[in-house]
Amino acid sequence: QFQGFSGEDGVAYEHKMTAVVERLYTISKPTIAAIHGYAVGAGLVLASVCDLRYATPASRLGVPIARTLGNCITLENYRHLVDSFGTMRTKEMLFTGRLLTATDALQCGFLTAIVDEEMLMTHVTGVAHQISSLAPLTIWSVKEAQRRLNAAEEAIEFDDVVACIYSSSDFAEGVQAYLAKRKPNWRGQ
């Protein structure tokens, strides 16, 4: 899907991804992520905007774009990761391409809890039922408070960086290497 992408194509793609993430983020009801397996790249960003996050012990989480395609994410999505993981853990994930274990993600506060694989959906459904039985306006106020706190931070222009990355030779090389299942030859161009 990324072959032949220009900088403008990259900006358009990342804006579409951000729009999907923002739709989930702005839902007025609590959202719950049930992570069973891998939450990587856009999947992790989507999970990062959920209000509660549960994962199985074997789950792995990360944004390995520095070792796969060599692309980047929007500033808005970067902010969601920082809000969820903290600055240092987010930079480590993005700089190294390392996938975190569920235990790592729990320790840094990303996960609400780790739940046995066979109990994950039962647990998540139980939490959803519990929340739905409580005062809806109180629940809404918590979501709205968090949304307003995050909206107070000014959005900074970042499209120039996204366009630069997606129009680079390194991104084209990353796509080709990924499709060929080989290690990319990064040149910083």
CSV table of C-alpha atoms in Angstrom, one decimal:
chain,number,residue,atom,x,y,z
A,1,GLN,CA,0.0,0.0,0.0
A,2,PHE,CA,2.9,2.4,0.6
A,3,GLN,CA,4.8,1.8,-2.6
A,4,GLY,CA,5.3,5.0,-4.5
A,5,PHE,CA,4.1,7.2,-1.6
A,6,SER,CA,5.0,10.9,-1.8
A,7,GLY,CA,5.3,13.2,1.1
A,8,GLU,CA,1.8,14.4,0.4
A,9,ASP,CA,0.5,10.8,0.4
A,10,GLY,CA,2.2,10.3,3.7
A,11,VAL,CA,0.6,13.3,5.2
A,12,ALA,CA,-2.8,12.3,3.9
A,13,TYR,CA,-2.4,8.7,5.2
A,14,GLU,CA,-1.3,9.9,8.6
A,15,HIS,CA,-4.2,12.4,8.8
A,16,LYS,CA,-6.6,9.5,8.0
A,17,MET,CA,-5.1,7.4,10.8
A,18,THR,CA,-5.3,10.4,13.2
A,19,ALA,CA,-8.9,10.9,12.3
A,20,VAL,CA,-9.8,7.3,13.2
A,21,VAL,CA,-7.9,7.6,16.5
A,22,GLU,CA,-9.6,10.9,17.3
A,23,ARG,CA,-13.0,9.4,16.7
A,24,LEU,CA,-12.3,6.6,19.2
A,25,TYR,CA,-10.8,9.1,21.6
A,26,THR,CA,-13.8,11.5,21.6
A,27,ILE,CA,-16.5,8.8,22.1
A,28,SER,CA,-18.4,10.0,25.1
A,29,LYS,CA,-18.7,6.6,26.7
A,30,PRO,CA,-15.8,4.7,28.3
A,31,THR,CA,-13.8,2.6,25.9
A,32,ILE,CA,-11.9,-0.6,26.8
A,33,ALA,CA,-9.0,-2.2,24.9
A,34,ALA,CA,-8.7,-6.0,25.2
A,35,ILE,CA,-5.3,-6.9,23.9
A,36,HIS,CA,-4.7,-10.5,23.1
A,37,GLY,CA,-1.5,-10.9,21.2
A,38,TYR,CA,0.2,-8.0,19.4
A,39,ALA,CA,-0.8,-4.3,19.7
A,40,VAL,CA,1.7,-2.8,17.3
A,41,GLY,CA,1.8,0.5,15.3
A,42,ALA,CA,-1.6,1.9,14.7
A,43,GLY,CA,-3.1,-0.9,16.9
A,44,LEU,CA,-1.1,0.4,19.8
A,45,VAL,CA,-2.1,4.0,19.1
A,46,LEU,CA,-5.8,2.9,19.0
A,47,ALA,CA,-5.3,1.1,22.4
A,48,SER,CA,-3.6,4.2,23.8
A,49,VAL,CA,-6.8,6.3,23.5
A,50,CYS,CA,-9.0,3.7,25.3
A,51,ASP,CA,-9.9,4.6,28.8
A,52,LEU,CA,-9.0,1.1,30.2
A,53,ARG,CA,-6.6,-1.4,28.8
A,54,TYR,CA,-6.3,-5.1,29.6
A,55,ALA,CA,-3.9,-7.5,28.1
A,56,THR,CA,-3.0,-11.2,28.3
A,57,PRO,CA,0.4,-12.2,29.7
A,58,ALA,CA,1.9,-13.0,26.3
A,59,SER,CA,0.8,-9.7,24.7
A,60,ARG,CA,3.5,-7.6,23.0
A,61,LEU,CA,3.2,-3.9,22.4
A,62,GLY,CA,5.2,-1.3,20.4
A,63,VAL,CA,5.7,1.0,17.5
A,64,PRO,CA,8.6,-0.6,15.6
A,65,ILE,CA,8.5,1.9,12.7
A,66,ALA,CA,12.3,2.7,13.1
A,67,ARG,CA,13.1,-0.9,12.2
A,68,THR,CA,10.2,-1.8,9.8
A,69,LEU,CA,8.9,0.8,7.3
A,70,GLY,CA,10.9,3.8,8.5
A,71,ASN,CA,7.8,6.0,8.6
A,72,CYS,CA,6.6,8.3,11.4
A,73,ILE,CA,3.4,9.2,13.2
A,74,THR,CA,1.6,12.5,13.6
A,75,LEU,CA,2.2,14.7,16.6
A,76,GLU,CA,-1.3,14.0,17.8
A,77,ASN,CA,-0.7,10.3,17.9
A,78,TYR,CA,2.7,10.8,19.5
A,79,ARG,CA,1.0,12.8,22.2
A,80,HIS,CA,-1.4,9.9,22.9
A,81,LEU,CA,1.6,7.6,23.3
A,82,VAL,CA,3.4,10.0,25.6
A,83,ASP,CA,0.2,10.5,27.7
A,84,SER,CA,-0.2,6.7,28.0
A,85,PHE,CA,3.4,5.5,28.4
A,86,GLY,CA,5.3,8.6,29.5
A,87,THR,CA,8.0,10.4,27.5
A,88,MET,CA,10.9,8.1,28.2
A,89,ARG,CA,9.1,4.8,27.5
A,90,THR,CA,7.6,6.3,24.3
A,91,LYS,CA,11.0,7.5,23.0
A,92,GLU,CA,12.6,4.1,23.9
A,93,MET,CA,9.9,2.3,21.9
A,94,LEU,CA,10.2,4.6,18.9
A,95,PHE,CA,14.0,4.8,19.0
A,96,THR,CA,14.7,1.1,19.4
A,97,GLY,CA,11.7,-0.6,17.8
A,98,ARG,CA,11.5,-2.9,20.8
A,99,LEU,CA,8.2,-4.5,21.7
A,100,LEU,CA,7.2,-4.3,25.3
A,101,THR,CA,6.0,-7.2,27.3
A,102,ALA,CA,2.6,-7.0,29.0
A,103,THR,CA,4.5,-6.7,32.3
A,104,ASP,CA,6.6,-3.8,31.0
A,105,ALA,CA,3.4,-2.1,29.9
A,106,LEU,CA,1.7,-2.7,33.2
A,107,GLN,CA,4.7,-1.3,35.2
A,108,CYS,CA,4.8,1.9,33.2
A,109,GLY,CA,1.1,2.5,33.7
A,110,PHE,CA,-0.1,1.7,30.2
A,111,LEU,CA,-2.2,-1.3,31.1
A,112,THR,CA,-4.9,-1.4,33.7
A,113,ALA,CA,-4.2,-5.1,34.4
A,114,ILE,CA,-2.9,-8.3,32.9
A,115,VAL,CA,-5.6,-11.0,32.7
A,116,ASP,CA,-5.3,-14.7,31.9
A,117,GLU,CA,-6.0,-15.4,28.3
A,118,GLU,CA,-9.0,-17.6,28.9
A,119,MET,CA,-10.6,-14.9,31.2
A,120,LEU,CA,-9.8,-11.7,29.1
A,121,MET,CA,-13.2,-11.2,27.5
A,122,THR,CA,-15.1,-12.3,30.5
A,123,HIS,CA,-13.2,-9.8,32.6
A,124,VAL,CA,-13.5,-6.9,30.1
A,125,THR,CA,-17.3,-7.6,29.8
A,126,GLY,CA,-17.6,-7.6,33.5
A,127,VAL,CA,-15.9,-4.2,33.8
A,128,ALA,CA,-18.1,-2.8,31.0
A,129,HIS,CA,-21.2,-4.0,32.9
A,130,GLN,CA,-20.0,-2.5,36.1
A,131,ILE,CA,-19.3,0.9,34.5
A,132,SER,CA,-22.6,0.9,32.7
A,133,SER,CA,-24.4,0.4,36.1
A,134,LEU,CA,-22.9,3.5,37.6
A,135,ALA,CA,-23.8,7.2,37.4
A,136,PRO,CA,-23.6,8.0,33.6
A,137,LEU,CA,-23.0,11.8,34.1
A,138,THR,CA,-20.2,11.1,36.5
A,139,ILE,CA,-18.6,8.7,34.0
A,140,TRP,CA,-19.1,11.3,31.2
A,141,SER,CA,-17.5,14.0,33.4
A,142,VAL,CA,-14.3,11.9,33.8
A,143,LYS,CA,-14.1,11.5,30.1
A,144,GLU,CA,-14.8,15.2,29.4
A,145,ALA,CA,-12.2,16.3,32.0
A,146,GLN,CA,-9.5,14.2,30.4
A,147,ARG,CA,-10.5,15.4,26.9
A,148,ARG,CA,-10.4,19.1,28.0
A,149,LEU,CA,-7.0,18.7,29.8
A,150,ASN,CA,-5.5,17.3,26.6
A,151,ALA,CA,-7.2,19.9,24.4
A,152,ALA,CA,-5.6,22.6,26.4
A,153,GLU,CA,-2.3,21.7,24.8
A,154,GLU,CA,-1.8,23.6,21.6
A,155,ALA,CA,-1.6,21.6,18.4
A,156,ILE,CA,1.8,22.3,16.7
A,157,GLU,CA,2.3,22.0,13.0
A,158,PHE,CA,4.1,18.7,12.1
A,159,ASP,CA,3.0,17.9,8.5
A,160,ASP,CA,6.4,19.1,7.2
A,161,VAL,CA,8.1,16.4,9.2
A,162,VAL,CA,5.6,13.7,8.1
A,163,ALA,CA,6.0,14.8,4.4
A,164,CYS,CA,9.8,14.6,4.7
A,165,ILE,CA,9.8,11.1,6.1
A,166,TYR,CA,7.3,9.7,3.6
A,167,SER,CA,9.1,11.2,0.6
A,168,SER,CA,12.5,9.9,1.8
A,169,SER,CA,14.6,7.2,0.1
A,170,ASP,CA,14.7,5.5,3.5
A,171,PHE,CA,10.9,5.1,3.6
A,172,ALA,CA,10.9,3.6,0.1
A,173,GLU,CA,13.7,1.3,1.2
A,174,GLY,CA,11.8,0.4,4.3
A,175,VAL,CA,8.7,-0.6,2.3
A,176,GLN,CA,10.8,-2.6,-0.2
A,177,ALA,CA,12.7,-4.4,2.6
A,178,TYR,CA,9.5,-5.1,4.5
A,179,LEU,CA,7.8,-6.6,1.4
A,180,ALA,CA,10.9,-8.6,0.6
A,181,LYS,CA,11.2,-9.8,4.3
A,182,ARG,CA,14.8,-8.5,4.5
A,183,LYS,CA,16.6,-6.0,6.8
A,184,PRO,CA,16.4,-2.4,5.4
A,185,ASN,CA,19.6,-0.6,4.4
A,186,TRP,CA,19.0,2.8,6.1
A,187,ARG,CA,21.0,5.7,4.6
A,188,GLY,CA,19.5,8.7,6.3
A,189,GLN,CA,18.2,10.1,3.0
